[in-house]
CSV table of N, CA and C in Angstrom, one decimal:
chain,number,residue,atom,x,y,z
A,1,UNK,N,105.5,24.8,67.6
A,1,UNK,CA,106.3,24.1,68.8
A,1,UNK,C,105.2,25.2,69.8
A,2,UNK,N,105.3,24.8,71.2
A,2,UNK,CA,104.2,25.6,72.2
A,2,UNK,C,105.2,26.2,73.1
A,3,UNK,N,104.4,27.8,72.9
A,3,UNK,CA,105.8,28.2,74.2
A,3,UNK,C,104.3,29.9,75.4
A,4,UNK,N,105.0,30.1,76.2
A,4,UNK,CA,103.8,30.6,77.1
A,4,UNK,C,105.0,32.4,77.4
A,5,UNK,N,104.6,33.1,77.9
A,5,UNK,CA,104.8,34.1,77.7
A,5,UNK,C,104.9,34.7,78.5
A,6,UNK,N,104.9,35.3,80.0
A,6,UNK,CA,104.4,36.4,81.3
A,6,UNK,C,105.5,37.3,81.6
A,7,UNK,N,104.2,38.2,81.7
A,7,UNK,CA,105.4,39.5,82.7
A,7,UNK,C,104.8,40.0,84.5
A,8,UNK,N,105.8,39.3,84.6
A,8,UNK,CA,104.8,39.5,86.2
A,8,UNK,C,105.7,40.8,87.0
A,9,UNK,N,104.3,41.2,87.2
A,9,UNK,CA,104.4,43.3,87.3
A,9,UNK,C,105.2,43.3,89.1
A,10,UNK,N,106.0,43.3,89.8
A,10,UNK,CA,106.5,42.9,91.5
A,10,UNK,C,108.3,42.5,91.1
A,11,UNK,N,108.4,43.0,92.3
A,11,UNK,CA,110.2,43.1,92.2
A,11,UNK,C,109.8,41.4,92.7
A,12,UNK,N,111.2,41.3,91.3
A,12,UNK,CA,111.7,39.8,92.0
A,12,UNK,C,112.6,39.4,93.5
A,13,UNK,N,112.4,38.3,93.4
A,13,UNK,CA,112.9,38.2,95.2
A,13,UNK,C,112.8,37.1,95.2
A,14,UNK,N,114.1,37.0,96.2
A,14,UNK,CA,114.4,35.4,95.7
A,14,UNK,C,114.2,34.4,96.5
A,15,UNK,N,114.1,32.8,96.3
A,15,UNK,CA,113.5,31.9,96.8
A,15,UNK,C,114.0,32.1,98.5
A,16,UNK,N,113.3,31.9,99.8
A,16,UNK,CA,113.4,32.2,101.0
A,16,UNK,C,114.3,30.0,101.5
A,17,UNK,N,115.2,30.3,102.2
A,17,UNK,CA,115.8,28.8,102.5
A,17,UNK,C,114.9,28.6,103.6
A,18,UNK,N,114.5,27.2,103.8
A,18,UNK,CA,113.4,27.0,104.5
A,18,UNK,C,114.2,27.1,105.8
A,19,UNK,N,113.1,27.4,107.0
A,19,UNK,CA,113.5,27.8,108.4
A,19,UNK,C,112.9,27.1,109.3
A,20,UNK,N,113.0,26.8,110.0
A,20,UNK,CA,113.0,26.1,111.6
A,20,UNK,C,112.8,26.3,113.0
A,21,UNK,N,111.4,26.2,113.2
A,21,UNK,CA,111.2,26.2,114.7
A,21,UNK,C,110.5,24.9,114.9
A,22,UNK,N,111.0,24.8,116.9
A,22,UNK,CA,111.0,23.9,118.1
A,22,UNK,C,109.5,24.5,118.2
A,23,UNK,N,108.6,23.6,117.8
A,23,UNK,CA,106.7,22.9,117.8
A,23,UNK,C,107.3,21.9,119.5
A,24,UNK,N,105.5,21.7,119.8
A,24,UNK,CA,105.3,20.9,120.8
A,24,UNK,C,104.0,20.2,120.2
A,25,UNK,N,104.1,18.9,120.2
A,25,UNK,CA,102.8,18.0,119.5
A,25,UNK,C,101.7,17.8,120.6
A,26,UNK,N,100.7,17.5,120.3
A,26,UNK,CA,99.8,17.1,121.7
A,26,UNK,C,100.0,16.4,122.1
A,27,UNK,N,101.1,15.8,122.7
A,27,UNK,CA,101.6,14.1,123.3
A,27,UNK,C,102.4,14.8,124.2
A,28,UNK,N,103.0,16.5,124.3
A,28,UNK,CA,103.6,17.3,124.9
A,28,UNK,C,105.0,16.9,124.3
A,29,UNK,N,105.5,16.1,123.3
A,29,UNK,CA,106.5,16.6,123.3
A,29,UNK,C,107.2,17.4,122.0
A,30,UNK,N,108.6,17.5,122.1
A,30,UNK,CA,108.6,18.5,121.6
A,30,UNK,C,109.4,17.9,119.5
A,31,UNK,N,109.3,18.7,118.6
A,31,UNK,CA,109.9,18.3,117.5
A,31,UNK,C,110.3,19.9,116.5
A,32,UNK,N,110.8,19.4,115.6
A,32,UNK,CA,111.1,20.6,114.4
A,32,UNK,C,110.2,20.6,113.4
A,33,UNK,N,110.1,21.8,113.3
A,33,UNK,CA,108.9,21.7,112.3
A,33,UNK,C,109.9,22.9,111.1
A,34,UNK,N,109.5,22.9,109.9
A,34,UNK,CA,109.9,23.3,108.5
A,34,UNK,C,109.0,24.1,108.5
A,35,UNK,N,109.5,25.6,108.0
A,35,UNK,CA,108.5,26.4,107.0
A,35,UNK,C,109.1,27.1,106.5
A,36,UNK,N,108.3,27.5,105.1
A,36,UNK,CA,109.0,28.7,103.7
A,36,UNK,C,108.5,29.8,105.2
A,37,UNK,N,109.4,30.9,104.3
A,37,UNK,CA,109.4,32.1,104.6
A,37,UNK,C,108.4,32.8,104.0
A,38,UNK,N,107.8,34.4,104.7
A,38,UNK,CA,106.7,34.2,104.5
A,38,UNK,C,106.3,35.2,102.9
A,39,UNK,N,107.6,36.2,102.8
A,39,UNK,CA,107.6,37.0,101.4
A,39,UNK,C,108.2,35.8,100.6
A,40,UNK,N,108.3,34.8,100.2
A,40,UNK,CA,108.7,33.7,99.6
A,40,UNK,C,107.4,33.1,99.2
A,41,UNK,N,106.3,33.3,100.1
A,41,UNK,CA,104.8,32.5,100.4
A,41,UNK,C,104.4,33.3,99.2
A,42,UNK,N,104.4,34.8,99.9
A,42,UNK,CA,103.6,35.7,98.5
A,42,UNK,C,103.7,35.9,97.3
A,43,UNK,N,105.5,35.8,97.5
A,43,UNK,CA,105.7,36.0,95.8
A,43,UNK,C,105.1,34.6,95.4
A,44,UNK,N,105.4,33.1,95.5
A,44,UNK,CA,104.2,32.0,94.6
A,44,UNK,C,103.6,32.3,94.5
A,45,UNK,N,102.7,33.0,95.5
A,45,UNK,CA,100.8,32.8,95.1
A,45,UNK,C,101.1,34.0,94.5
A,46,UNK,N,101.3,35.4,94.0
A,46,UNK,CA,101.2,36.2,93.3
A,46,UNK,C,101.5,35.4,91.7
A,47,UNK,N,102.5,34.8,91.6
A,47,UNK,CA,103.3,34.4,90.4
A,47,UNK,C,101.8,33.5,89.7
A,48,UNK,N,101.8,32.5,91.0
A,48,UNK,CA,100.7,31.8,90.3
A,48,UNK,C,99.1,32.2,89.9
A,49,UNK,N,99.3,33.0,91.0
A,49,UNK,CA,97.4,33.6,90.3
A,49,UNK,C,97.5,34.2,89.4
A,50,UNK,N,99.0,35.4,88.8
A,50,UNK,CA,98.6,35.6,87.5
A,50,UNK,C,99.3,34.0,86.4
A,51,UNK,N,99.4,33.2,87.1
A,51,UNK,CA,99.5,32.5,85.5
A,51,UNK,C,97.9,31.9,85.5
A,52,UNK,N,97.5,31.4,86.0
A,52,UNK,CA,95.9,30.9,86.1
A,52,UNK,C,95.2,32.3,85.1
A,53,UNK,N,95.3,33.2,85.6
A,53,UNK,CA,94.5,34.4,84.9
A,53,UNK,C,94.5,34.8,83.9
A,54,UNK,N,95.8,34.1,83.4
A,54,UNK,CA,96.4,34.7,82.1
A,54,UNK,C,96.8,33.2,81.2
A,55,UNK,N,97.3,31.9,81.9
A,55,UNK,CA,97.1,30.7,81.3
A,55,UNK,C,96.8,30.6,80.1
A,56,UNK,N,95.4,30.5,80.9
A,56,UNK,CA,93.9,29.8,80.3
A,56,UNK,C,94.7,27.5,79.5
A,57,UNK,N,95.2,27.8,80.9
A,57,UNK,CA,94.9,26.3,81.3
A,57,UNK,C,96.4,25.7,80.3
A,58,UNK,N,97.2,26.0,79.9
A,58,UNK,CA,98.4,26.2,79.1
A,58,UNK,C,98.8,25.3,80.0
A,59,UNK,N,99.4,23.8,79.3
A,59,UNK,CA,100.1,22.8,80.8
A,59,UNK,C,101.4,22.5,79.9
A,60,UNK,N,102.6,22.4,79.7
A,60,UNK,CA,103.6,21.5,79.1
A,60,UNK,C,103.0,20.1,79.6
A,61,UNK,N,103.7,18.9,78.8
A,61,UNK,CA,103.6,17.4,79.3
A,61,UNK,C,104.5,17.0,80.2
A,62,UNK,N,104.7,15.6,81.1
A,62,UNK,CA,105.3,15.5,81.7
A,62,UNK,C,106.5,15.2,81.5
A,63,UNK,N,107.1,14.8,80.3
A,63,UNK,CA,108.2,14.6,80.0
A,63,UNK,C,108.9,15.3,79.0
A,64,UNK,N,107.7,16.7,78.7
A,64,UNK,CA,108.6,17.7,77.9
A,64,UNK,C,109.6,18.7,78.0
A,65,UNK,N,111.0,18.3,77.2
A,65,UNK,CA,111.8,19.4,78.1
A,65,UNK,C,111.5,20.2,77.7
A,66,UNK,N,112.1,21.5,78.5
A,66,UNK,CA,111.6,22.5,78.4
A,66,UNK,C,112.7,23.5,78.6
A,67,UNK,N,112.4,24.9,77.6
A,67,UNK,CA,113.9,25.9,77.2
A,67,UNK,C,112.9,27.5,78.0
A,68,UNK,N,113.7,27.8,78.9
A,68,UNK,CA,113.2,29.2,79.1
A,68,UNK,C,114.2,30.3,79.8
A,69,UNK,N,113.7,31.7,79.3
A,69,UNK,CA,114.5,33.0,79.3
A,69,UNK,C,113.8,33.9,80.3
A,70,UNK,N,114.1,34.0,80.9
A,70,UNK,CA,114.1,34.9,82.1
A,70,UNK,C,114.6,36.0,82.5
A,71,UNK,N,114.0,36.9,82.6
A,71,UNK,CA,114.8,38.2,82.9
A,71,UNK,C,114.2,39.1,83.8
A,72,UNK,N,115.1,39.5,84.8
A,72,UNK,CA,114.6,40.0,85.4
A,72,UNK,C,115.0,41.4,86.1
A,73,UNK,N,114.2,42.8,86.0
A,73,UNK,CA,114.6,43.6,86.1
A,73,UNK,C,113.6,44.5,87.6
A,74,UNK,N,115.1,45.8,88.1
A,74,UNK,CA,115.2,46.0,89.4
A,74,UNK,C,115.3,47.3,89.0
A,75,UNK,N,114.2,47.8,89.4
A,75,UNK,CA,114.6,49.3,90.6
A,75,UNK,C,115.9,49.8,90.8
A,76,UNK,N,116.1,50.8,89.5
A,76,UNK,CA,117.7,51.4,90.5
A,76,UNK,C,117.5,52.5,91.0
A,77,UNK,N,118.0,51.5,92.5
A,77,UNK,CA,118.4,52.8,92.8
A,77,UNK,C,119.2,54.0,93.1
A,78,UNK,N,118.4,55.0,93.5
A,78,UNK,CA,119.6,56.7,93.6
A,78,UNK,C,120.8,56.5,93.3
A,79,UNK,N,121.3,55.8,94.1
A,79,UNK,CA,122.9,56.3,94.7
A,79,UNK,C,123.6,55.7,93.8
A,80,UNK,N,122.7,54.4,92.5
A,80,UNK,CA,123.2,53.8,91.7
A,80,UNK,C,123.7,54.7,90.1
A,81,UNK,N,125.1,54.9,89.7
A,81,UNK,CA,124.7,55.5,88.5
A,81,UNK,C,123.8,55.5,87.3
A,82,UNK,N,123.6,56.3,86.5
A,82,UNK,CA,122.7,55.8,84.8
A,82,UNK,C,123.5,54.8,84.3
A,83,UNK,N,124.8,55.3,84.5
A,83,UNK,CA,125.7,54.3,83.3
A,83,UNK,C,126.0,53.1,83.6
A,84,UNK,N,125.8,52.5,84.5
A,84,UNK,CA,126.2,51.3,85.7
A,84,UNK,C,124.3,50.6,84.8
A,85,UNK,N,124.7,49.3,84.0
A,85,UNK,CA,123.4,49.1,83.9
A,85,UNK,C,122.9,47.1,84.4
A,86,UNK,N,124.5,47.0,85.0
A,86,UNK,CA,123.7,46.1,85.2
A,86,UNK,C,124.2,45.3,87.2
A,87,UNK,N,123.3,44.9,87.1
A,87,UNK,CA,123.2,45.2,88.7
A,87,UNK,C,124.0,44.5,89.7
A,88,UNK,N,124.8,44.1,90.5
A,88,UNK,CA,125.8,43.7,91.2
A,88,UNK,C,125.4,42.4,92.0
A,89,UNK,N,124.5,43.3,92.8
A,89,UNK,CA,123.4,43.4,94.3
A,89,UNK,C,123.1,42.6,94.2
A,90,UNK,N,122.5,41.9,95.6
A,90,UNK,CA,120.8,41.0,95.9
A,90,UNK,C,119.9,42.1,95.1
A,91,UNK,N,119.2,40.7,94.6
A,91,UNK,CA,118.9,39.2,95.2
A,91,UNK,C,119.7,38.8,94.1
A,92,UNK,N,120.3,37.7,94.7
A,92,UNK,CA,120.6,36.7,94.1
A,92,UNK,C,120.3,36.1,92.4
A,93,UNK,N,120.8,35.8,91.3
A,93,UNK,CA,120.0,35.0,90.0
A,93,UNK,C,119.9,34.2,90.3
A,94,UNK,N,120.5,32.9,91.1
A,94,UNK,CA,120.2,31.6,91.2
A,94,UNK,C,119.1,31.4,92.0
A,95,UNK,N,118.9,32.2,92.6
A,95,UNK,CA,117.6,32.3,93.7
A,95,UNK,C,116.1,33.2,93.7
A,96,UNK,N,116.0,34.0,92.9
A,96,UNK,CA,115.3,34.3,91.8
A,96,UNK,C,114.9,33.6,91.1
A,97,UNK,N,115.8,33.3,90.0
A,97,UNK,CA,115.1,31.8,89.3
A,97,UNK,C,114.7,30.7,90.0
A,98,UNK,N,114.9,30.0,91.2
A,98,UNK,CA,114.6,29.3,91.9
A,98,UNK,C,113.0,29.4,92.0
A,99,UNK,N,113.2,30.2,92.5
A,99,UNK,CA,111.6,30.7,92.8
A,99,UNK,C,110.5,30.6,91.4
A,100,UNK,N,111.1,31.5,91.0
A,100,UNK,CA,109.8,31.0,89.7
A,100,UNK,C,109.7,30.0,89.3
A,101,UNK,N,111.2,29.1,89.0
A,101,UNK,CA,110.6,27.8,88.7
A,101,UNK,C,110.1,26.8,89.6
A,102,UNK,N,109.7,26.9,90.8
A,102,UNK,CA,109.3,26.0,91.9
A,102,UNK,C,107.6,26.8,92.3
A,103,UNK,N,107.3,28.1,91.7
A,103,UNK,CA,106.4,28.5,91.4
A,103,UNK,C,105.7,28.1,90.7
A,104,UNK,N,105.8,28.0,89.6
A,104,UNK,CA,105.2,27.1,88.3
A,104,UNK,C,105.4,26.0,88.4
A,105,UNK,N,105.1,25.3,89.0
A,105,UNK,CA,105.8,23.9,89.5
A,105,UNK,C,104.3,23.0,89.2
A,106,UNK,N,103.7,22.1,88.6
A,106,UNK,CA,102.3,21.8,88.8
A,106,UNK,C,101.4,23.1,88.1
A,107,UNK,N,101.5,24.2,87.6
A,107,UNK,CA,100.9,25.0,87.0
A,107,UNK,C,100.9,25.1,85.6
A,108,UNK,N,102.8,24.9,85.0
A,108,UNK,CA,102.8,25.3,83.9
A,108,UNK,C,103.3,23.7,83.2
A,109,UNK,N,104.1,23.0,84.5
A,109,UNK,CA,105.0,21.8,84.3
A,109,UNK,C,104.1,21.0,85.1
A,110,UNK,N,105.1,19.3,85.0
A,110,UNK,CA,105.0,18.6,86.2
A,110,UNK,C,105.9,19.2,87.2
A,111,UNK,N,107.3,19.2,86.3
A,111,UNK,CA,108.5,19.4,87.3
A,111,UNK,C,109.2,20.0,87.1
A,112,UNK,N,110.1,20.9,87.9
A,112,UNK,CA,110.7,21.7,87.4
A,112,UNK,C,112.0,21.2,86.4
A,113,UNK,N,112.7,20.1,86.9
A,113,UNK,CA,113.7,18.9,86.4
A,113,UNK,C,113.6,19.1,84.5
A,114,UNK,N,111.9,19.2,84.3
A,114,UNK,CA,112.1,19.3,82.4
A,114,UNK,C,112.9,20.3,82.0
A,115,UNK,N,113.1,21.9,82.7
A,115,UNK,CA,113.7,22.8,82.1
A,115,UNK,C,115.1,22.0,81.9
A,116,UNK,N,115.3,22.3,80.9
A,116,UNK,CA,116.7,21.5,80.6
A,116,UNK,C,117.7,22.9,79.9
A,117,UNK,N,116.9,24.0,79.5
A,117,UNK,CA,118.0,25.0,79.4
A,117,UNK,C,117.8,25.8,79.5
A,118,UNK,N,118.6,27.3,80.2
A,118,UNK,CA,117.9,28.2,80.9
A,118,UNK,C,118.7,29.3,80.6
A,119,UNK,N,118.3,30.6,80.0
A,119,UNK,CA,119.3,31.9,79.5
A,119,UNK,C,118.5,32.8,80.7
A,120,UNK,N,119.2,33.6,81.4
A,120,UNK,CA,119.0,34.5,82.5
A,120,UNK,C,119.4,36.0,83.0
A,121,UNK,N,119.1,36.7,83.5
A,121,UNK,CA,119.9,37.9,83.4
A,121,UNK,C,118.8,38.6,84.1
A,122,UNK,N,119.3,39.5,84.8
A,122,UNK,CA,119.1,40.4,85.6
A,122,UNK,C,119.3,42.6,85.6
A,123,UNK,N,118.6,43.3,84.8
A,123,UNK,CA,119.3,44.2,84.7
A,123,UNK,C,118.8,45.6,85.9
A,124,UNK,N,118.4,47.0,85.2
A,124,UNK,CA,118.2,47.6,85.9
A,124,UNK,C,117.1,48.3,85.6
A,125,UNK,N,116.0,49.0,85.5
A,125,UNK,CA,115.1,49.5,84.6
A,125,UNK,C,113.6,49.6,85.7
A,126,UNK,N,112.5,50.2,84.5
A,126,UNK,CA,111.7,50.9,85.6
A,126,UNK,C,110.5,50.2,84.6
A,127,UNK,N,110.0,49.6,84.7
A,127,UNK,CA,109.0,49.4,85.9
A,127,UNK,C,109.5,48.0,86.8
A,128,UNK,N,109.7,47.5,88.2
A,128,UNK,CA,110.7,46.5,88.5
A,128,UNK,C,109.8,45.0,88.7
A,129,UNK,N,110.0,44.4,87.3
A,129,UNK,CA,109.7,43.3,87.3
A,129,UNK,C,109.8,41.5,86.4
A,130,UNK,N,109.4,41.2,86.0
A,130,UNK,CA,110.1,39.6,85.7
A,130,UNK,C,109.7,39.0,84.2
A,131,UNK,N,110.0,39.1,83.6
A,131,UNK,CA,110.2,38.4,82.4
A,131,UNK,C,110.2,36.9,81.7
A,132,UNK,N,109.3,35.8,81.6
A,132,UNK,CA,109.7,34.6,81.4
A,132,UNK,C,109.3,34.5,80.1
A,133,UNK,N,109.8,33.5,79.2
A,133,UNK,CA,109.6,32.8,78.2
A,133,UNK,C,109.3,31.3,78.5
A,134,UNK,N,108.6,30.7,78.2
A,134,UNK,CA,108.9,28.9,78.3
A,134,UNK,C,108.7,28.4,76.9
A,135,UNK,N,109.6,27.4,76.5
A,135,UNK,CA,109.3,27.1,75.3
A,135,UNK,C,110.0,25.6,75.0
A,136,UNK,N,109.2,24.1,74.6
A,136,UNK,CA,109.4,23.1,74.7
A,136,UNK,C,110.9,23.3,73.3
A,137,UNK,N,111.5,22.6,74.3
A,137,UNK,CA,113.2,22.5,73.9
A,137,UNK,C,113.2,22.1,72.8
A,138,UNK,N,114.4,22.6,71.8
A,138,UNK,CA,114.6,21.4,70.6
A,138,UNK,C,115.1,20.0,71.0
A,139,UNK,N,114.2,19.4,69.7
A,139,UNK,CA,114.4,17.8,70.2
A,139,UNK,C,115.9,16.9,70.6
A,140,UNK,N,116.2,17.2,70.3
A,140,UNK,CA,117.7,16.8,70.1
A,140,UNK,C,119.0,18.1,70.3
A,141,UNK,N,119.8,17.5,71.3
A,141,UNK,CA,120.4,19.2,71.9
A,141,UNK,C,121.8,19.3,70.4
A,142,UNK,N,121.7,20.2,70.9
A,142,UNK,CA,122.7,21.1,69.6
A,142,UNK,C,123.7,20.0,69.9
A,143,UNK,N,124.4,19.7,68.9
A,143,UNK,CA,126.2,19.1,69.7
A,143,UNK,C,127.2,19.8,69.5
A,144,UNK,N,127.4,20.6,69.0
A,144,UNK,CA,128.2,21.8,68.9
A,144,UNK,C,128.1,23.0,69.3
A,145,UNK,N,127.3,23.0,70.9
A,145,UNK,CA,126.8,24.2,71.8
A,145,UNK,C,127.9,24.3,72.0
A,146,UNK,N,128.4,23.4,73.4
A,146,UNK,CA,129.9,24.3,73.7
A,146,UNK,C,130.7,24.5,72.9
A,147,UNK,N,131.1,23.7,71.8
A,147,UNK,CA,132.6,24.7,71.0
A,147,UNK,C,131.9,26.5,70.3
A,148,UNK,N,130.7,26.3,70.2
A,148,UNK,CA,130.3,27.5,70.1
A,148,UNK,C,130.2,28.5,71.2
A,149,UNK,N,129.9,28.1,71.9
A,149,UNK,CA,129.7,28.6,73.6
A,149,UNK,C,131.1,29.8,73.8
A,150,UNK,N,132.1,28.2,73.7
A,150,UNK,CA,133.2,28.7,74.7
A,150,UNK,C,134.0,30.1,73.5
A,151,UNK,N,133.9,29.2,72.2
A,151,UNK,CA,134.2,30.6,70.9
A,151,UNK,C,133.7,31.8,71.7
A,152,UNK,N,132.2,31.6,71.8
A,152,UNK,CA,131.9,33.0,71.2
A,152,UNK,C,132.4,33.7,72.9
A,153,UNK,N,131.9,33.2,74.3
A,153,UNK,CA,132.5,33.7,75.5
A,153,UNK,C,134.4,33.7,75.4
A,154,UNK,N,135.3,33.5,74.6
A,154,UNK,CA,136.8,33.0,74.8
A,154,UNK,C,136.5,34.8,74.2
A,155,UNK,N,136.3,35.2,73.1
A,155,UNK,CA,136.1,36.0,71.5
A,155,UNK,C,136.0,37.4,72.7
A,156,UNK,N,135.1,37.4,73.3
A,156,UNK,CA,134.0,38.2,74.0
A,156,UNK,C,134.5,39.0,74.9
A,157,UNK,N,135.6,38.5,75.8
A,157,UNK,CA,135.3,38.5,77.1
A,157,UNK,C,137.4,39.0,77.1
A,158,UNK,N,137.8,38.8,78.2
A,158,UNK,CA,139.2,39.4,78.9
A,158,UNK,C,140.3,38.2,78.3
A,159,UNK,N,139.9,36.4,78.2
A,159,UNK,CA,140.7,35.7,78.0
A,159,UNK,C,141.4,36.2,76.8
A,160,UNK,N,141.1,36.5,75.6
A,160,UNK,CA,141.7,37.5,74.5
A,160,UNK,C,142.5,37.9,75.4
A,161,UNK,N,142.1,39.2,75.6
A,161,UNK,CA,143.2,40.1,76.4
A,161,UNK,C,144.5,39.5,77.4
A,162,UNK,N,144.2,38.5,77.7
A,162,UNK,CA,145.4,37.7,78.5
A,162,UNK,C,146.2,36.8,77.6
A,163,UNK,N,145.8,36.7,76.3
A,163,UNK,CA,146.8,36.6,75.5
A,163,UNK,C,146.4,34.5,75.3
A,164,UNK,N,145.1,34.2,76.0
A,164,UNK,CA,144.9,32.9,75.6
A,164,UNK,C,144.1,33.1,74.6
A,165,UNK,N,143.4,31.9,73.9
A,165,UNK,CA,143.1,31.1,73.0
A,165,UNK,C,141.7,30.4,72.9
A,166,UNK,N,141.0,30.2,72.5
A,166,UNK,CA,139.3,29.4,72.9
A,166,UNK,C,139.9,28.3,73.0
A,167,UNK,N,140.9,27.9,72.4
A,167,UNK,CA,141.3,25.8,72.4
A,167,UNK,C,141.9,25.4,73.8
A,168,UNK,N,143.7,27.0,74.0
A,168,UNK,CA,143.6,26.7,75.6
A,168,UNK,C,142.6,27.4,76.9
A,169,UNK,N,141.3,28.0,76.5
A,169,UNK,CA,140.9,28.0,77.7
A,169,UNK,C,139.6,26.5,78.0
A,170,UNK,N,139.3,26.0,76.7
A,170,UNK,CA,138.5,24.8,76.6
A,170,UNK,C,139.7,23.8,77.4
A,171,UNK,N,140.7,23.8,76.9
A,171,UNK,CA,141.4,22.9,77.7
A,171,UNK,C,141.3,22.6,78.9
A,172,UNK,N,141.2,23.7,79.6
A,172,UNK,CA,141.3,24.4,81.2
A,172,UNK,C,140.4,24.1,81.7
A,173,UNK,N,139.3,24.2,80.8
A,173,UNK,CA,138.1,23.8,81.6
A,173,UNK,C,137.9,22.2,81.7
A,174,UNK,N,138.0,21.7,80.6
A,174,UNK,CA,138.4,20.7,81.0
A,174,UNK,C,138.9,19.2,81.6
A,175,UNK,N,140.0,19.6,81.9
A,175,UNK,CA,141.2,19.6,82.9
A,175,UNK,C,140.9,19.5,84.5
């Protein structure tokens, strides 16, 4: 099973939404021109440059299912207490993941739709960076995955404290 690991030494950056501006054609007609914010373009360029330098041409095949493990390390602001481990402020976890997946498209894999399983988290730490582990997914999905995950989640969260059993939560999710 092939895998790659990267550590991008940069502040985790969310993927910016496409913007639009009114432009003028050579014929004198107005049209809306879409563009990507410059912070997003710079972050994607940094990621691609490092992959090209370190990657050595490693590329996953077009229809190979992939598993990604991503950790975003965010610098702790001085105003945040040391005992707080989890950053609950921006950048948004989904948008930072999207930046990584889009930046690596056509560099490590042909399409980010190949990623079928993702584990991600953001934590306070130093230096700020993005850690990525990408590997081929198991050939067949684990049929007991949902049962194991809901059982683990229910025993580790407040559902148990609320007097709910794992079976009750599974039923509520399915309904």
